XYZ file of C-alpha atoms in Angstrom:
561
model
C -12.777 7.419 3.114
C -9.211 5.533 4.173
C -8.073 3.450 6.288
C -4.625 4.857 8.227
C -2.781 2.785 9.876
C 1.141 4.157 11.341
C 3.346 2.313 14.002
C 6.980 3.131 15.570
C 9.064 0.438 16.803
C 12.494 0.374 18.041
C 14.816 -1.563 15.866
C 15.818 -4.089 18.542
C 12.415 -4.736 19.371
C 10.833 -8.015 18.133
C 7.434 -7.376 17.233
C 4.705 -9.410 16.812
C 3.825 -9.456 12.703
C 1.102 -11.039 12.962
C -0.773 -8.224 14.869
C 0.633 -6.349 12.632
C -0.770 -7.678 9.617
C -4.373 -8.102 11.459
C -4.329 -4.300 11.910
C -3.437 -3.571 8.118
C -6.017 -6.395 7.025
C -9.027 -4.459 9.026
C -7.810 -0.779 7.978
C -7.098 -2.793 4.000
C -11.488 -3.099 4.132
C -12.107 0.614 4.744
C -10.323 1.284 1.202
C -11.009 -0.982 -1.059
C -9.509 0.634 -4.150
C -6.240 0.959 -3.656
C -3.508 0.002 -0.646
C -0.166 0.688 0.115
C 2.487 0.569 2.794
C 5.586 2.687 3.201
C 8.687 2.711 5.407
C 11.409 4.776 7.144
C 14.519 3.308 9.004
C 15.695 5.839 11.498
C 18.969 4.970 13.608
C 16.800 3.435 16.235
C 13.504 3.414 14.826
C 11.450 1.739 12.170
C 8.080 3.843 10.800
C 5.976 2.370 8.754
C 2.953 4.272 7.089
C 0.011 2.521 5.770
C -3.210 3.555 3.439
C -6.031 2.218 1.899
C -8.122 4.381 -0.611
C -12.168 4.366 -1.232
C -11.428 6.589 -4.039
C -14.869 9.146 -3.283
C -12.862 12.489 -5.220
C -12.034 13.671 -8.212
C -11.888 11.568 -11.410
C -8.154 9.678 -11.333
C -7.089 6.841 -9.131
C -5.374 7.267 -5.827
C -2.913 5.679 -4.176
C -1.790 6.680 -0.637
C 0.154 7.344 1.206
C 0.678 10.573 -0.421
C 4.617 11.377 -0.707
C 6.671 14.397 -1.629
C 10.185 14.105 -3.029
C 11.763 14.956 0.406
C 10.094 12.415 2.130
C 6.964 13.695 3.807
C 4.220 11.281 4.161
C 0.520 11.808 4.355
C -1.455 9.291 5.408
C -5.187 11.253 5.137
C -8.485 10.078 5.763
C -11.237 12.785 5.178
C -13.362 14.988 2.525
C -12.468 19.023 2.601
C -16.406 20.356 1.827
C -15.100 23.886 2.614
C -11.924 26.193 2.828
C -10.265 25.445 -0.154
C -10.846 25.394 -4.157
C -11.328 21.659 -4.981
C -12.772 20.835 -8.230
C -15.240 18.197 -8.774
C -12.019 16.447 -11.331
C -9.949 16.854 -8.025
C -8.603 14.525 -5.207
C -9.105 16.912 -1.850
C -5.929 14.695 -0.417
C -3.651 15.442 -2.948
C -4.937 19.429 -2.709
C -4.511 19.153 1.051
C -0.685 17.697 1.016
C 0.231 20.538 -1.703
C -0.124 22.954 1.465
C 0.865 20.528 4.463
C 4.208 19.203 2.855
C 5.765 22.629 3.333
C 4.884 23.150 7.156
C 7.330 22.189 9.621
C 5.571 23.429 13.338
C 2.402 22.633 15.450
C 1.382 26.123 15.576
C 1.187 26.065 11.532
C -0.461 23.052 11.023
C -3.146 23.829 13.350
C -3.784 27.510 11.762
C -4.002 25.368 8.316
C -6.368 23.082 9.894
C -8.377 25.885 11.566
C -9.203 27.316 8.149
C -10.800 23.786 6.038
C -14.152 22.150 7.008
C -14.926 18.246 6.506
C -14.427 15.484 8.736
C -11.210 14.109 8.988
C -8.348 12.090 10.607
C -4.517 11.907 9.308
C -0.535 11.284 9.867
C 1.041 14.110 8.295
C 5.716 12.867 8.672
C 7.708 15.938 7.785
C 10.713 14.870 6.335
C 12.298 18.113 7.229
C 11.092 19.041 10.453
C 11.296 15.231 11.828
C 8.024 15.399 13.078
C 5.000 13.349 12.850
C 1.707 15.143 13.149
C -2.009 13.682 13.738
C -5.397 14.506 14.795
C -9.012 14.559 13.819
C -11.628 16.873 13.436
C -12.956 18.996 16.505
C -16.322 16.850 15.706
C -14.513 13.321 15.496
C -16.200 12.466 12.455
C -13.563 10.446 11.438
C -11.810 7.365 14.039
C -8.538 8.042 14.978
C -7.385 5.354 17.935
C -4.127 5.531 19.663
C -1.689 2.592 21.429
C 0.922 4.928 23.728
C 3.984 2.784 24.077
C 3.921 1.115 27.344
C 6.351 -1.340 29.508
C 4.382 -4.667 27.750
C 4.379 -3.106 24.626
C 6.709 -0.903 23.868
C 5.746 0.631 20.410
C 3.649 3.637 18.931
C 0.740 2.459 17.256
C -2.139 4.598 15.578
C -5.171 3.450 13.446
C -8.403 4.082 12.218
C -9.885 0.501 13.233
C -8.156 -2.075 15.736
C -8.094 -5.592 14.899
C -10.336 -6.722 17.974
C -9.410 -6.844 21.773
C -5.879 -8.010 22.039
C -2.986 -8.272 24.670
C -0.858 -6.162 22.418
C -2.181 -2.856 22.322
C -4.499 -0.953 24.468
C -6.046 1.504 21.866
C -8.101 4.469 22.827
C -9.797 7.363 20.945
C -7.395 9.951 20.344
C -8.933 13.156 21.865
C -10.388 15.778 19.150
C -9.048 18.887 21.500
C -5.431 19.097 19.941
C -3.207 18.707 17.047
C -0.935 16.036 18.415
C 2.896 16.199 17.444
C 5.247 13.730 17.866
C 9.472 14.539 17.741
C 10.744 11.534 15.598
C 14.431 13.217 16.041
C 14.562 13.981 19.725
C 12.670 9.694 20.285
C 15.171 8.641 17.510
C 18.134 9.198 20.182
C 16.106 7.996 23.490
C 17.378 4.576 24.491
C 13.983 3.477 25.670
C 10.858 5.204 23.813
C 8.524 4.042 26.548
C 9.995 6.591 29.103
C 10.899 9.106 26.913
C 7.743 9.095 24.580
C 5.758 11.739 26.707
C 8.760 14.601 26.232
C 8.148 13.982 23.172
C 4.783 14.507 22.118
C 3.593 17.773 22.655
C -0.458 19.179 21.564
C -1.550 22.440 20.166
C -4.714 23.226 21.529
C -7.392 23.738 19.162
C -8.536 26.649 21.538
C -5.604 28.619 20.951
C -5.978 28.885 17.194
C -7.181 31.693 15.237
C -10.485 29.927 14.676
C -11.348 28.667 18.157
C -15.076 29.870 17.919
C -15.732 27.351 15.372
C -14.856 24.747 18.021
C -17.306 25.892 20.893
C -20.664 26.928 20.414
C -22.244 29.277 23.106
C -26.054 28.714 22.962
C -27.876 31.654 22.882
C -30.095 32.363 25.725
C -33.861 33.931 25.441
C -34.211 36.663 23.298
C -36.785 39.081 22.478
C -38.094 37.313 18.709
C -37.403 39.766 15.793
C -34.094 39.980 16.853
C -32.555 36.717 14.557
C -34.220 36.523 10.915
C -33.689 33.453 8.728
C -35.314 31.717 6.166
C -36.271 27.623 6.070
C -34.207 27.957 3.224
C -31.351 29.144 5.515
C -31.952 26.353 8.183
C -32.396 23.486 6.208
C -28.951 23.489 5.309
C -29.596 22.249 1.739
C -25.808 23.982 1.136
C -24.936 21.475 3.284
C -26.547 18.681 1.901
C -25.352 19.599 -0.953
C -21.648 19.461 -0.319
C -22.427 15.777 0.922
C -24.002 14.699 -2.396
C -22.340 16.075 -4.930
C -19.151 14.909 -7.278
C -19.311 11.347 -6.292
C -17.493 9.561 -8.713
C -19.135 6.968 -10.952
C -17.891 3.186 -11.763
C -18.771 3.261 -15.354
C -20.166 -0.389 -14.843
C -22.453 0.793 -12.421
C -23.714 3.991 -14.103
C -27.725 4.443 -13.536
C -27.262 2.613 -10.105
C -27.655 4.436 -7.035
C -24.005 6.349 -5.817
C -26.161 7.814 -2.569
C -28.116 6.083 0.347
C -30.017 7.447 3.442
C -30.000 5.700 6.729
C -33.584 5.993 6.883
C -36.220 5.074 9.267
C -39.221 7.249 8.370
C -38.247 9.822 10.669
C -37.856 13.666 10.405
C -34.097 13.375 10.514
C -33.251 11.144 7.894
C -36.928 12.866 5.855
C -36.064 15.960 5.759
C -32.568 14.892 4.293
C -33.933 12.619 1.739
C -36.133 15.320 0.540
C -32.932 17.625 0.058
C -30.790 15.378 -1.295
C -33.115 14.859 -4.060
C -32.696 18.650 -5.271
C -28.735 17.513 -6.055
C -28.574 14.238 -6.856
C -29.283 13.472 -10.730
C -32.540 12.664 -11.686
C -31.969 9.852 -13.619
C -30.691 8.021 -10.473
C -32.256 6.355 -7.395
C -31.710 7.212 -4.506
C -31.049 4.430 -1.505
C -33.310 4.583 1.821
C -31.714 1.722 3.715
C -34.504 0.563 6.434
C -33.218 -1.877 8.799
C -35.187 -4.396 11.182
C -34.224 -7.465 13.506
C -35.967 -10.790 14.399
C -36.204 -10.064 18.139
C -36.529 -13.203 20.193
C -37.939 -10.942 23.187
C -40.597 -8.879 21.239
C -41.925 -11.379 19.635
C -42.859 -13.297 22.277
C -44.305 -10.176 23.972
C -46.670 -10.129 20.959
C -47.426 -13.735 21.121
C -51.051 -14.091 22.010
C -51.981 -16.160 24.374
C -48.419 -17.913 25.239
C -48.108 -17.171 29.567
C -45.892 -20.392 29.467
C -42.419 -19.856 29.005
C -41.792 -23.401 28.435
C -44.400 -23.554 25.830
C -43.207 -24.264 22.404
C -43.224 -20.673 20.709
C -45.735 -20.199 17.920
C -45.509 -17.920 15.132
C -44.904 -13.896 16.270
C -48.587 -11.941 15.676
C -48.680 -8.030 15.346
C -51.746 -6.360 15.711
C -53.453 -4.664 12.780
C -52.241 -1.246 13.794
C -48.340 -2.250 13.550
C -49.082 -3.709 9.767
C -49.885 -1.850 6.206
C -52.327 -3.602 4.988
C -50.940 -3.115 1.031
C -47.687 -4.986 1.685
C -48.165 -8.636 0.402
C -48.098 -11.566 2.059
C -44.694 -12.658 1.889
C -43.672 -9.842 4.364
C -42.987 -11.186 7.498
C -44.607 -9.757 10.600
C -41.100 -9.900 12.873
C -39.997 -7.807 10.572
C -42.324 -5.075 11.065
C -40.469 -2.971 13.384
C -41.854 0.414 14.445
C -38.940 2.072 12.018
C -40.144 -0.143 9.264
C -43.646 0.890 8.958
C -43.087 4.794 9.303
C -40.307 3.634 6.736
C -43.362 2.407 4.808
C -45.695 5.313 5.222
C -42.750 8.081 4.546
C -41.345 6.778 1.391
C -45.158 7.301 0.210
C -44.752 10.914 1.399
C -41.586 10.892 -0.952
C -43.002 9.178 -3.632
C -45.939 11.984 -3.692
C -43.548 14.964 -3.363
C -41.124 13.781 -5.958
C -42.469 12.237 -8.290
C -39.727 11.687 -10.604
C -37.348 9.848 -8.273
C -37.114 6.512 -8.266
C -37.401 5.711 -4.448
C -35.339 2.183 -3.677
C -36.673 1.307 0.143
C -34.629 -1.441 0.960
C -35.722 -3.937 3.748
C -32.722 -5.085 5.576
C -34.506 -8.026 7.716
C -31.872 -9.673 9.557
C -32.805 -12.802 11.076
C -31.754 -13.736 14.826
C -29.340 -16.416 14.310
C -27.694 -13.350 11.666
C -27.225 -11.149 14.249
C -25.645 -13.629 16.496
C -22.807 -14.757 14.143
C -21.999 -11.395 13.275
C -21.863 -9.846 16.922
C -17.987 -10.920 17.366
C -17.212 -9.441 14.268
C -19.340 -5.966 15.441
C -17.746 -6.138 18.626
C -14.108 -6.124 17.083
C -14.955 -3.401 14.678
C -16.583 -1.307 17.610
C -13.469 -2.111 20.229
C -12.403 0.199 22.282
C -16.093 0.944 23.450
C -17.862 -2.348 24.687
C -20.911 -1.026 26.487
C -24.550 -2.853 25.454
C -25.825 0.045 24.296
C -22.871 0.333 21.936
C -23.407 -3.118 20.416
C -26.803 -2.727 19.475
C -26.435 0.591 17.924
C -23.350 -0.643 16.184
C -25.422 -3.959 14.565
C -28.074 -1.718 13.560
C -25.616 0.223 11.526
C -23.580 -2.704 10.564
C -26.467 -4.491 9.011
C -28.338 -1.306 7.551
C -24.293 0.090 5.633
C -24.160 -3.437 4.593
C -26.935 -2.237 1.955
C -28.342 -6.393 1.798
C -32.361 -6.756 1.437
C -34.949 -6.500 -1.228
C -36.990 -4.262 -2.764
C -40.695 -3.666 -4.042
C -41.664 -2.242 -7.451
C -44.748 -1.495 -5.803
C -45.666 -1.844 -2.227
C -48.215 -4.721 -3.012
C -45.467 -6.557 -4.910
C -43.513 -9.631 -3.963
C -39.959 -8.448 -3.084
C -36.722 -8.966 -4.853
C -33.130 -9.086 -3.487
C -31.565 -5.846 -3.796
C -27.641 -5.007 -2.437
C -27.272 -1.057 -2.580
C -24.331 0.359 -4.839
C -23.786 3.481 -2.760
C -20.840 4.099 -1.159
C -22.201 7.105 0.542
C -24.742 6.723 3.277
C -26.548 9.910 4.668
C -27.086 10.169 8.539
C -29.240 12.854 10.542
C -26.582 12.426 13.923
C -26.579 15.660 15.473
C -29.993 17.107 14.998
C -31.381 15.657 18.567
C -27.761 17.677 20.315
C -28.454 21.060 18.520
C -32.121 21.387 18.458
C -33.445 19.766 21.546
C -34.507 16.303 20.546
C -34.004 14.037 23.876
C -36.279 13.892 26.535
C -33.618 14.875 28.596
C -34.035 18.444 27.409
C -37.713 18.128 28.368
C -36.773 17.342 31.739
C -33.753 19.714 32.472
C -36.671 22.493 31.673
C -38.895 21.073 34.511
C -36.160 21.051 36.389
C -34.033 23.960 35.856
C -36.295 26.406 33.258
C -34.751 27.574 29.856
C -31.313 28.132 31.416
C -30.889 24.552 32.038
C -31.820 23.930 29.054
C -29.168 26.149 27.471
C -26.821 24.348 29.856
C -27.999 20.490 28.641
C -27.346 21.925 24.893
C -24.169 22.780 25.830
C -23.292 19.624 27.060
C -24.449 17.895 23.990
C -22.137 19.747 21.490
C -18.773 19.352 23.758
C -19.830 15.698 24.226
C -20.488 14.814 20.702
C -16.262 14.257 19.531
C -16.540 11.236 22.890
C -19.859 9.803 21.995
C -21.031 8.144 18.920
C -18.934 9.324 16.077
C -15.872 7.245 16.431
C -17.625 4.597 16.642
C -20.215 4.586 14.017
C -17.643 5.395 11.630
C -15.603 2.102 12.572
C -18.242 -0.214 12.008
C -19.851 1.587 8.794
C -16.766 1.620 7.130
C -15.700 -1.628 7.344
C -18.273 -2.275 4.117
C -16.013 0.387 1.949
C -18.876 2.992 2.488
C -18.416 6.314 3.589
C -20.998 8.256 6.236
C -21.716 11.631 6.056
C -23.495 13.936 8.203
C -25.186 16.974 7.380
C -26.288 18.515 10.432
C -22.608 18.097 11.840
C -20.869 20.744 9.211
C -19.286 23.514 11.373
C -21.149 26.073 9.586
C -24.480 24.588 10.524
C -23.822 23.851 14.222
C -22.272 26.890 14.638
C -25.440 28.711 12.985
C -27.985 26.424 14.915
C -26.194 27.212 18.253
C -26.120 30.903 17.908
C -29.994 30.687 17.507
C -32.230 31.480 20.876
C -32.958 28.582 22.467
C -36.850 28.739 22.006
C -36.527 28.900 18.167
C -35.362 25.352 18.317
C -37.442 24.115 20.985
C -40.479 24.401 23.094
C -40.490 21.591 26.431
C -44.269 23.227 27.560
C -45.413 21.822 23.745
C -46.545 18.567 23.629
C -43.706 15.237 22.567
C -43.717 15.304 18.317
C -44.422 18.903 18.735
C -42.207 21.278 20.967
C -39.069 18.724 20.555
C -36.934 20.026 17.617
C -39.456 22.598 16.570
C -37.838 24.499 14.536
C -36.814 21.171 11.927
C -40.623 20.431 12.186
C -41.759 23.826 10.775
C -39.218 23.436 8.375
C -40.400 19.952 7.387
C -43.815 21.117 7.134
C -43.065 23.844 5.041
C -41.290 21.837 2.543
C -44.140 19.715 2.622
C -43.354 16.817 4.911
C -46.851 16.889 6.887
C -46.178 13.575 8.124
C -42.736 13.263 8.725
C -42.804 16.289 10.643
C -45.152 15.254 13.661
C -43.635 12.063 14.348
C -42.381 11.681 17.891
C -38.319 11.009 18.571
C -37.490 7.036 18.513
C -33.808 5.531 19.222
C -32.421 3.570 16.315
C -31.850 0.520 18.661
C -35.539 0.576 19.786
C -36.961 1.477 16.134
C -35.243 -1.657 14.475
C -35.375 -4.108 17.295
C -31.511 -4.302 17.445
C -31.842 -3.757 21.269
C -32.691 -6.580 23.955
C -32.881 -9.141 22.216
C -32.406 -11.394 25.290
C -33.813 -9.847 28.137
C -33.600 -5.924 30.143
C -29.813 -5.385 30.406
C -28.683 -1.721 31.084
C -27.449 -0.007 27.987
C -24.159 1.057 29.722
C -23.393 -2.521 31.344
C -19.996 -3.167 30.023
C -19.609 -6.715 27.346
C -18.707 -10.131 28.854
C -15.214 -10.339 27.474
């Protein structure tokens, strides 16, 4: 995980620096191993390329950019899992500019790109060509936003986090459809880059390359069963857990500490990927499950007994027996007992029973109102572009829960202690509700529409994941020096899962917790997960109380500015 950050700017323009240094500063706490900054002076233009490293590869420091002898620059910001031979002592960056530094055209950098699998984002300057190239992955794993030079300000910017809402740029997500290229020589000569930056830039469809069918994913309509065999070995992806696990490099200081966490909320997402991360992680190491929950002002007074006055002085929050476990001790507080901390509760038991030999670190993130409320500018800058209400309260939920701050119980009677998490890579189940018929959306567009509406919703889930979530989740996550990974969301396993007949997946006429995601709950019960695997779908925002915290605002009514 990096932080990229590349701008163009005429020589006669006066720019502001201080912007400038605001955008560095936020990219500087995605990599906090190692930054640098480099520069090229054109005739007429001034580049500058900066980097900052979370080294998460191979066993010697880096230091990016990466930079040939002829110039080329690399600013990268990504893991290769697949595609080419990195060993475990290897930096995948370094690999990846061994093979870029000698391509000079679109069309070759997107056939080069067409054949590796990982999430990315980069700036890729050939020296030789003149030509600065940049993209992300046909997913959009990784943030890439983009400032197009404009009359107010003039200047090419591109970055993996902004600096906030400002007057001086007007980022956006850079679309996941192309490889973008931009001609440095033919802009070098233009008088004003503004009006001559669109000749300029030219995209190589993704669609056009020689591995376009790993970029759309045709679900597979009804088909007579017996014609697709496949193990639960085969769909639970453990190869791709795996990949995501794996060859993390240790700090020697923190050796026995945890180097992996799980976003975890009890559910049969983030379950079923503890369990398999637990076959390749070492033993002799714990294993994160970061459990997040907010003091909500507005559900706790909805579980207030008694209290019909809303003037009346508020009393502590009560929860009825059923929304308690009745082991904790008494130092747990009951606004913290959000619906994703007691199946959080009740599944790490399920863990605990399965694998015995783990140790099992269930960290309770409990973030007090007044918390949430100082940090929410700070959220909102690292989520910026999007500013919808939905977005901020799925973006504190993951900014508290990366943060890795809480406590943690020997035993679940114990008294806690404060815990902060060592891993700097968090696992996340994104993807499963898109490819296997998790929203109650899908339940409906079969009442409406039968199984081919169905097929058409699952469509529309996959080609609107790279303009959804993924941008911005990565944003705000990253901003602790952490890295998210998501297994469901490797190539090879949407591409499998969406070749599969719809009604392996999912069955609308079953029950809610039964016939949603089917097929991931016979895999779950089959490797043993009996409880995990009949509990019914829950949002993040509504699971840890991160969402309405003041009253019933729509989740896509835009932020006050």
């Amino acid at each position: 995980m990096c932080g990229i950050f590349t701008q163009i700017v005429h020589t006669g323009f006066q720019h502001r620096e201080e912007l400038t240094q605001r955008i560095r500063e936020a990219n500087a706490t995605r990599g906090p191993d190692a930054r640098k900054s480099c520069c090229i002076s054109c005739s007429q233009l001034n580049l500058e390329f900066f980097s900052s490293e979370l080294r998460l590869r191979g066993n010697n420091p880096v230091v990016q950019p990466h930079k040939s002898e002829s110039g080329s620059l690399l600013c990268w910001n990504g893991e290769i899992f697949a595609g080419m031979d990195v060993r475990a002592d290897e930096n995948d960056g370094i690999k990846l500019f061994e093979q870029l530094r000698s391509l000079e055209t679109g069309d070759q950098v997107r056939h080069f790109f067409a054949s590796v699998e990982g999430p990315y984002a980069f700036a890729f300057y050939s020296a030789t060509a003149q030509k600065l190239f940049f993209s992300r992955d046909p997913l959009g794993r990784r943030s890439l936003l983009i400032h197009r030079p404009s009359a107010t300000n003039p200047y090419f910017l591109l970055a993996s986090v902004s600096a906030g809402p400002d007057p001086g740029y007007s980022f956006e997500e850079l679309d996941t459809g192309h490889i973008h290229c931009l001609d440095i020589a033919t802009l070098n000569k233009a008088n004003d880059i503004v009006s001559a930056f669109d000749g300029c830039l030219s995209l190589f469809s993704r669609s056009d390359s020689v591995s376009s069918s790993s970029i759309h994913y045709a679900y597979v309509s009804r088909t007579h069963k017996g014609q697709h065999k496949f193990t639960s070995e085969r769909f639970a992806f453990t190869t791709s857990v795996m990949l995501k696990v794996r060859d993390i490099p240790q700090d020697l200081s923190l050796k026995g500490q945890s180097r992996v966490a799980v976003l975890f909320s009890g559910g049969i997402d983030s379950t079923i990927l503890t369990l398999l991360a637990d076959r390749h992680v070492p033993r002799d190491e714990p294993i994160d499950l970061l459990n997040v929950a907010f003091e909500n002002p507005r559900k706790i007074k909805v579980q207030q007994k008694g209290n019909i006055n809303p003037n009346k002085k508020k009393s502590k929050a009560k929860v009825s027996e059923s929304d308690t476990d009745p082991t904790l001790s008494n130092s747990t507080v009951a606004e913290f007992m959000v619906p994703d901390r007691v199946t959080g509760l009740s599944e790490v038991e399920e863990l605990r029973k399965l694998c015995p030999g783990r140790v099992w670190n269930f960290v309770e993130i409990n973030v007090p109102y007044h918390e949430s409320q100082a940090t929410r500018q700070h959220v909102e800058s690292l989520m910026n572009p999007v500013r919808t209400v939905m977005d901020l309260s799925l973006a504190l939920a993951l900014y508290f829960a990366s943060r890795g701050i809480g406590q943690i119980r020997s035993k679940p009677e114990d008294d806690p202690t404060p815990y902060t998490s060592t891993a700097r890579v968090l696992i996340n189940g994104l993807g499963s509700d898109e490819l296997l018929g998790g929203y109650g959306r899908h339940r409906t567009a079969f009442v409406t529409g039968g199984w081919a509406a169905v097929v058409e919703e699952l469509q529309l889930e996959i080609d609107r994941i790279p303009t959804r979530n993924l941008g911005r989740d990565d944003r705000v996550i990253s901003s602790h020096g952490k890295e998210t990974r998501h297994p469901f969301l490797s190539l090879d396993v949407v591409s499998f899962l969406a070749r599969l007949p719809v009604e392996y997946k999912m069955d609308p006429r079953l029950p809610a917790g039964v016939g949603d995601k089917m097929l991931l709950r016979l895999a779950a019960r089959r490797l043993g997960l009996v409880e995990a695997s009949g509990r019914k779908k829950r949002a993040m925002q509504f699971g840890s109380h991160s969402a309405r915290m003041e009253g019933d605002e729509k989740g896509d009514k835009l932020l006050e500015s």
